[in-house]
Amino acid sequence: MLLVLDVPTMLLMTAAASLAMAVSLAAARPQRSKGTGLWALGLVLHAATYVLYTLRGMVPDWASIVVSNMLLAGTFAMALGAVSQFRGQAMPWARMLVPVAAMTLLFALFIDDYRARIIVAGVLAPVQLGMVLWVLWRPQPPAQLRGAWLFSVGLGLQFALLAVRGMLAALDAIPLDGLMHGSPMQSFVFMAAFVVVILSSLGFILMAKDRAEADNRYFAVHDELTGAANRRALTQTLDRDVARAVRAGEPYALMMLDIDHFKVVNDSYGHHAGDQVLRHVVAVLRERIRAQDLVGRYGGEEFMLLLPNTTLSGGAALAETLREVMEQTPCMHEGRSIAVTVSIGVCGAYLENASNWDYLIQAADQALYRAKAAGRNRVECADLPRRAYA
């Protein structure tokens, strides 16, 4: 004997689950994760949809039939917007709004034809869900695969149920006695809707959580504005690289680089232009250093370059190349060309004490000060013995 559940109870369970997941998502608010607000809004619309379903026969048909399914289409539209935001894509307004308008008009047209409404929902809703899954997985899979698979299983189940139900209705293969009529098919469909809310929401929360954790790991060692290594990463790298250089008897070079007249850029063009200049400098530096070298933001408009297995003469030659390239490569901002020059201090030596690499920083910083005092847009080298004892 097939199990037949109470329809109003299942509808209210689904509405409650949607609201609970929306509240949970709003409370968690994973940092740096886009799309969570739209997903929570979609869950609220989903809850309202099922509340209106529950009120079938107690409120006007235009509310429990037309408005409820407009809200259901809006739920899937919010899902598409949420995933698009999460993936860093532009909001697909046409693909979000057109199915909502179509669902509303067709349900108004077929307000007295339950079978036709089931067929319409079996076509439009799977199309919406298919677009959500397409955006999630194309053009390349998301990095947060655990949550993406859970999310896809939930939406895939909803896709299959609505499509199969619509097809069976079109073939007149299932009895259709109305929404509130209990049947094995109704029981299965609405119980599955409850499960879909849980699976897809947990999947989205897991994606957001994995994204936030990855961002936290990234920004723990990177400057948020430029993407260059931050001071913490520079310190960790110096600890590791200098110790290796001492063991291997290899030279180690370090540059301190300062953007000339950076305050004038901010005052003349604005702070957004200043931010763009900082990013521009990092991009130019990265294009011309080796894979084993590291560029980091030391503070403000000052940068540090770490150059393993590099002599003072090698570091000086690279510094002069960087200075020339920077002078010849202006920064473009909002159609304007901003001239950028840099002053560089270089230090390089064979260290015999791995614990006091700050000796290199102090020497490079003093050389940078001399470069700035001598007129800027120049390179100065630290005057060090071949072997440095820190």
Coordinates of N, CA, C and O in Angstrom, one line a residue, residues 92-198:
P92 N 22.1 38.2 -14.8 CA 21.4 37.9 -16.1 C 19.9 38.3 -16.0 O 19.0 37.5 -15.9
W93 N 19.7 39.6 -16.0 CA 18.3 40.1 -15.7 C 17.3 39.5 -16.7 O 16.2 39.1 -16.3
A94 N 17.6 39.4 -18.0 CA 16.6 38.9 -18.9 C 16.2 37.5 -18.6 O 15.1 37.1 -18.6
R95 N 17.3 36.6 -18.4 CA 17.0 35.2 -18.1 C 16.3 35.0 -16.7 O 15.7 34.0 -16.5
M96 N 16.4 36.0 -15.9 CA 15.8 36.0 -14.6 C 14.3 36.4 -14.7 O 13.4 35.7 -14.1
L97 N 14.0 37.5 -15.4 CA 12.7 38.1 -15.4 C 11.8 37.5 -16.4 O 10.5 37.4 -16.2
V98 N 12.3 37.1 -17.6 CA 11.4 36.6 -18.6 C 10.6 35.3 -18.2 O 9.4 35.2 -18.4
P99 N 11.3 34.3 -17.5 CA 10.5 33.1 -17.1 C 9.4 33.5 -16.0 O 8.4 32.9 -16.0
V100 N 9.8 34.5 -15.2 CA 8.8 34.9 -14.1 C 7.6 35.5 -14.8 O 6.4 35.2 -14.4
A101 N 7.8 36.4 -15.8 CA 6.6 36.9 -16.5 C 5.8 35.9 -17.3 O 4.6 35.9 -17.3
A102 N 6.6 34.9 -17.9 CA 5.9 33.9 -18.6 C 5.0 33.0 -17.7 O 3.9 32.6 -18.0
M103 N 5.6 32.6 -16.6 CA 4.9 31.8 -15.6 C 3.6 32.5 -15.1 O 2.6 31.9 -15.0
T104 N 3.8 33.8 -14.8 CA 2.6 34.6 -14.3 C 1.5 34.6 -15.4 O 0.3 34.4 -15.1
L105 N 1.8 35.0 -16.6 CA 0.8 35.1 -17.7 C 0.2 33.8 -18.0 O -1.1 33.7 -18.1
L106 N 0.9 32.7 -18.1 CA 0.4 31.4 -18.4 C -0.5 30.8 -17.3 O -1.5 30.2 -17.6
F107 N -0.1 31.1 -16.1 CA -0.9 30.6 -15.0 C -2.2 31.4 -14.8 O -3.3 30.9 -14.5
A108 N -2.1 32.7 -15.2 CA -3.4 33.5 -15.2 C -4.3 33.0 -16.3 O -5.5 32.9 -16.2
L109 N -3.7 32.6 -17.5 CA -4.5 32.1 -18.6 C -5.1 30.8 -18.3 O -6.3 30.5 -18.7
F110 N -4.4 29.9 -17.6 CA -4.9 28.6 -17.3 C -5.3 28.4 -15.9 O -5.2 27.4 -15.3
I111 N -5.9 29.5 -15.3 CA -6.2 29.5 -13.9 C -7.2 28.4 -13.5 O -7.3 27.9 -12.4
D112 N -8.0 28.0 -14.5 CA -9.1 27.0 -14.3 C -8.7 25.6 -14.9 O -9.5 24.7 -14.9
D113 N -7.5 25.5 -15.3 CA -7.0 24.2 -16.0 C -5.8 23.7 -15.2 O -4.7 24.1 -15.5
Y114 N -6.0 22.8 -14.3 CA -5.0 22.3 -13.4 C -3.9 21.5 -14.2 O -2.7 21.7 -14.0
R115 N -4.4 20.7 -15.2 CA -3.5 19.9 -16.0 C -2.5 20.8 -16.8 O -1.3 20.6 -16.9
A116 N -3.1 21.9 -17.4 CA -2.3 22.8 -18.2 C -1.2 23.5 -17.3 O -0.1 23.7 -17.7
R117 N -1.6 23.8 -16.1 CA -0.7 24.5 -15.2 C 0.5 23.5 -14.8 O 1.6 24.0 -14.7
I118 N 0.2 22.3 -14.6 CA 1.2 21.3 -14.3 C 2.2 21.2 -15.5 O 3.4 21.1 -15.3
I119 N 1.6 21.2 -16.7 CA 2.5 21.1 -17.9 C 3.4 22.3 -18.0 O 4.6 22.2 -18.3
V120 N 2.8 23.5 -17.8 CA 3.5 24.8 -17.9 C 4.7 24.7 -16.9 O 5.8 25.1 -17.2
A121 N 4.4 24.4 -15.6 CA 5.4 24.3 -14.6 C 6.4 23.3 -14.9 O 7.6 23.4 -14.6
G122 N 6.0 22.2 -15.6 CA 7.0 21.1 -16.0 C 7.9 21.5 -17.1 O 8.9 20.8 -17.4
V123 N 7.6 22.6 -17.8 CA 8.5 23.1 -18.8 C 9.3 24.3 -18.3 O 10.6 24.3 -18.4
L124 N 8.6 25.3 -17.8 CA 9.3 26.6 -17.4 C 10.3 26.4 -16.2 O 11.4 26.9 -16.2
A125 N 9.8 25.7 -15.2 CA 10.6 25.6 -14.0 C 11.9 24.8 -14.3 O 13.0 25.2 -13.9
P126 N 11.9 23.6 -15.0 CA 13.1 23.0 -15.4 C 14.0 23.8 -16.2 O 15.3 23.7 -16.1
V127 N 13.5 24.6 -17.1 CA 14.3 25.6 -17.9 C 15.1 26.5 -16.9 O 16.3 26.7 -17.1
Q128 N 14.4 27.1 -15.9 CA 15.0 27.9 -15.0 C 16.1 27.2 -14.2 O 17.2 27.7 -14.0
L129 N 15.8 26.0 -13.7 CA 16.8 25.2 -12.9 C 17.9 24.8 -13.8 O 19.1 24.8 -13.3
G130 N 17.7 24.5 -15.1 CA 18.8 24.2 -16.0 C 19.7 25.3 -16.2 O 21.0 25.2 -16.2
M131 N 19.2 26.6 -16.2 CA 20.1 27.7 -16.4 C 20.9 27.9 -15.1 O 22.1 28.3 -15.2
V132 N 20.3 27.7 -14.0 CA 21.1 27.8 -12.7 C 22.3 26.8 -12.7 O 23.4 27.2 -12.4
L133 N 22.0 25.6 -13.1 CA 23.1 24.6 -13.1 C 24.1 24.9 -14.2 O 25.3 24.6 -14.0
W134 N 23.7 25.4 -15.3 CA 24.6 25.8 -16.3 C 25.6 26.8 -15.9 O 26.8 26.8 -16.1
V135 N 25.1 27.9 -15.2 CA 25.9 29.0 -14.7 C 26.9 28.5 -13.7 O 28.0 28.9 -13.6
L136 N 26.4 27.5 -12.9 CA 27.3 27.0 -11.8 C 28.5 26.2 -12.4 O 29.6 26.3 -11.8
W137 N 28.3 25.5 -13.4 CA 29.3 24.6 -13.9 C 30.0 25.0 -15.2 O 31.0 24.4 -15.6
R138 N 29.6 26.1 -15.8 CA 30.2 26.5 -17.1 C 30.7 28.0 -16.9 O 30.0 28.7 -16.2
P139 N 31.8 28.4 -17.6 CA 32.6 27.6 -18.5 C 33.5 26.6 -17.9 O 34.1 25.8 -18.5
Q140 N 33.7 26.7 -16.5 CA 34.6 25.7 -15.8 C 33.9 25.5 -14.5 O 33.2 26.3 -14.0
P141 N 34.2 24.3 -13.9 CA 33.6 24.0 -12.6 C 34.0 24.9 -11.5 O 35.1 25.5 -11.6
P142 N 33.2 25.1 -10.5 CA 33.6 26.0 -9.4 C 34.7 25.4 -8.6 O 34.9 24.1 -8.6
A143 N 35.4 26.2 -7.9 CA 36.5 25.6 -7.0 C 35.9 24.9 -5.8 O 36.6 24.0 -5.2
Q144 N 34.7 25.3 -5.4 CA 34.1 24.7 -4.2 C 33.3 23.5 -4.6 O 32.0 23.5 -4.6
L145 N 33.9 22.4 -4.9 CA 33.2 21.2 -5.5 C 32.3 20.5 -4.5 O 31.3 20.0 -4.9
R146 N 32.7 20.5 -3.2 CA 31.8 19.8 -2.2 C 30.4 20.4 -2.2 O 29.4 19.7 -2.4
G147 N 30.3 21.7 -2.0 CA 29.1 22.3 -2.0 C 28.4 22.3 -3.3 O 27.1 22.2 -3.4
A148 N 29.1 22.4 -4.4 CA 28.6 22.5 -5.7 C 27.8 21.2 -6.1 O 26.8 21.2 -6.7
W149 N 28.4 20.1 -5.7 CA 27.8 18.8 -6.0 C 26.5 18.6 -5.1 O 25.5 18.1 -5.6
L150 N 26.6 19.0 -3.9 CA 25.4 18.9 -3.0 C 24.3 19.8 -3.6 O 23.1 19.4 -3.7
F151 N 24.6 21.0 -3.9 CA 23.7 22.0 -4.5 C 23.1 21.4 -5.8 O 21.9 21.5 -6.0
S152 N 23.9 20.8 -6.6 CA 23.4 20.3 -7.9 C 22.5 19.1 -7.7 O 21.6 19.0 -8.5
V153 N 22.8 18.3 -6.8 CA 21.9 17.1 -6.5 C 20.6 17.6 -6.1 O 19.5 17.1 -6.6
G154 N 20.5 18.7 -5.2 CA 19.2 19.2 -4.8 C 18.4 19.8 -6.0 O 17.3 19.4 -6.2
L155 N 19.1 20.7 -6.8 CA 18.4 21.3 -7.9 C 18.1 20.2 -9.0 O 17.1 20.3 -9.7
G156 N 19.0 19.3 -9.2 CA 18.8 18.2 -10.2 C 17.6 17.4 -9.9 O 16.8 17.0 -10.7
L157 N 17.4 17.1 -8.6 CA 16.2 16.3 -8.2 C 14.9 17.1 -8.5 O 13.9 16.6 -9.0
Q158 N 14.9 18.4 -8.1 CA 13.8 19.3 -8.4 C 13.5 19.3 -9.9 O 12.4 19.3 -10.4
F159 N 14.6 19.5 -10.7 CA 14.5 19.5 -12.2 C 13.8 18.2 -12.7 O 12.8 18.3 -13.5
A160 N 14.3 17.1 -12.2 CA 13.7 15.8 -12.7 C 12.3 15.6 -12.3 O 11.4 15.2 -13.1
L161 N 11.9 16.0 -11.1 CA 10.6 15.8 -10.6 C 9.6 16.6 -11.4 O 8.5 16.2 -11.8
L162 N 9.9 17.9 -11.5 CA 9.0 18.8 -12.2 C 8.8 18.4 -13.7 O 7.7 18.5 -14.3
A163 N 10.0 18.0 -14.3 CA 9.9 17.7 -15.7 C 9.1 16.4 -15.9 O 8.3 16.3 -16.8
V164 N 9.3 15.4 -15.1 CA 8.6 14.1 -15.2 C 7.1 14.3 -14.9 O 6.3 13.8 -15.6
R165 N 6.8 15.1 -13.9 CA 5.4 15.3 -13.6 C 4.7 16.1 -14.7 O 3.6 15.7 -15.0
G166 N 5.4 17.0 -15.3 CA 4.8 17.7 -16.4 C 4.6 16.8 -17.6 O 3.5 16.9 -18.3
M167 N 5.5 15.9 -17.9 CA 5.4 15.0 -19.0 C 4.3 14.0 -18.8 O 3.5 13.7 -19.7
L168 N 4.2 13.5 -17.5 CA 3.1 12.6 -17.2 C 1.7 13.2 -17.3 O 0.8 12.6 -17.8
A169 N 1.7 14.5 -16.9 CA 0.4 15.2 -17.0 C 0.1 15.4 -18.5 O -1.1 15.3 -18.9
A170 N 1.1 15.7 -19.3 CA 0.8 15.9 -20.8 C 0.3 14.6 -21.4 O -0.5 14.7 -22.4
L171 N 0.8 13.5 -20.9 CA 0.4 12.2 -21.5 C -0.8 11.6 -20.8 O -1.3 10.5 -21.1
D172 N -1.4 12.4 -19.9 CA -2.6 12.0 -19.1 C -2.3 10.6 -18.4 O -3.2 9.8 -18.4
A173 N -1.1 10.5 -17.9 CA -0.7 9.2 -17.3 C -0.8 9.2 -15.8 O -0.5 8.2 -15.2
I174 N -1.2 10.3 -15.2 CA -1.4 10.4 -13.7 C -2.7 11.1 -13.4 O -3.2 11.9 -14.2
P175 N -3.4 10.7 -12.3 CA -4.6 11.4 -12.0 C -4.3 12.8 -11.4 O -3.3 13.0 -10.7
L176 N -5.1 13.7 -11.9 CA -4.9 15.1 -11.4 C -6.2 15.6 -10.8 O -7.1 16.1 -11.6
D177 N -6.3 15.5 -9.5 CA -7.5 15.9 -8.8 C -7.4 17.2 -8.1 O -8.3 17.5 -7.3
G178 N -6.3 17.9 -8.3 CA -6.1 19.2 -7.6 C -5.0 19.1 -6.6 O -4.6 18.1 -6.2
L179 N -4.5 20.3 -6.3 CA -3.3 20.4 -5.5 C -3.5 19.8 -4.1 O -2.6 19.1 -3.6
M180 N -4.6 20.0 -3.5 CA -4.8 19.6 -2.1 C -5.3 18.1 -2.0 O -5.5 17.7 -0.9
H181 N -5.4 17.5 -3.1 CA -5.8 16.1 -3.1 C -4.6 15.2 -2.8 O -3.7 15.1 -3.5
G182 N -4.7 14.4 -1.7 CA -3.6 13.5 -1.4 C -3.5 12.3 -2.3 O -4.5 11.7 -2.6
S183 N -2.3 12.0 -2.7 CA -2.0 10.9 -3.6 C -0.6 10.5 -3.4 O 0.2 11.3 -3.0
P184 N -0.2 9.3 -3.9 CA 1.2 8.9 -3.8 C 2.1 9.9 -4.6 O 3.2 10.3 -4.1
M185 N 1.6 10.4 -5.7 CA 2.4 11.3 -6.5 C 2.6 12.6 -5.8 O 3.7 13.2 -5.7
Q186 N 1.5 13.2 -5.2 CA 1.6 14.4 -4.5 C 2.5 14.3 -3.3 O 3.3 15.1 -3.0
S187 N 2.4 13.1 -2.6 CA 3.2 12.9 -1.4 C 4.7 12.9 -1.8 O 5.6 13.5 -1.1
F188 N 5.0 12.2 -2.9 CA 6.4 12.1 -3.3 C 6.9 13.5 -3.8 O 8.0 13.9 -3.4
V189 N 6.1 14.2 -4.5 CA 6.6 15.5 -5.1 C 6.8 16.5 -3.9 O 7.9 17.2 -3.9
F190 N 5.9 16.6 -3.0 CA 6.1 17.6 -1.9 C 7.1 17.2 -0.9 O 7.8 18.0 -0.3
M191 N 7.3 15.9 -0.6 CA 8.3 15.4 0.3 C 9.7 15.7 -0.4 O 10.6 16.2 0.3
A192 N 9.8 15.5 -1.7 CA 11.0 15.8 -2.4 C 11.3 17.3 -2.4 O 12.5 17.7 -2.3
A193 N 10.3 18.1 -2.5 CA 10.5 19.6 -2.4 C 11.1 20.0 -1.1 O 12.0 20.9 -1.0
F194 N 10.7 19.3 0.0 CA 11.3 19.6 1.3 C 12.8 19.2 1.3 O 13.6 20.0 1.8
V195 N 13.1 18.0 0.8 CA 14.4 17.6 0.7 C 15.3 18.5 -0.1 O 16.4 18.8 0.2
V196 N 14.7 19.0 -1.3 CA 15.5 19.9 -2.2 C 15.9 21.1 -1.5 O 17.0 21.6 -1.6
V197 N 15.0 21.7 -0.7 CA 15.3 22.9 0.1 C 16.5 22.7 1.0 O 17.4 23.5 1.0
I198 N 16.5 21.6 1.7 CA 17.6 21.3 2.6 C 18.9 21.1 1.8 O 20.0 21.7 2.1

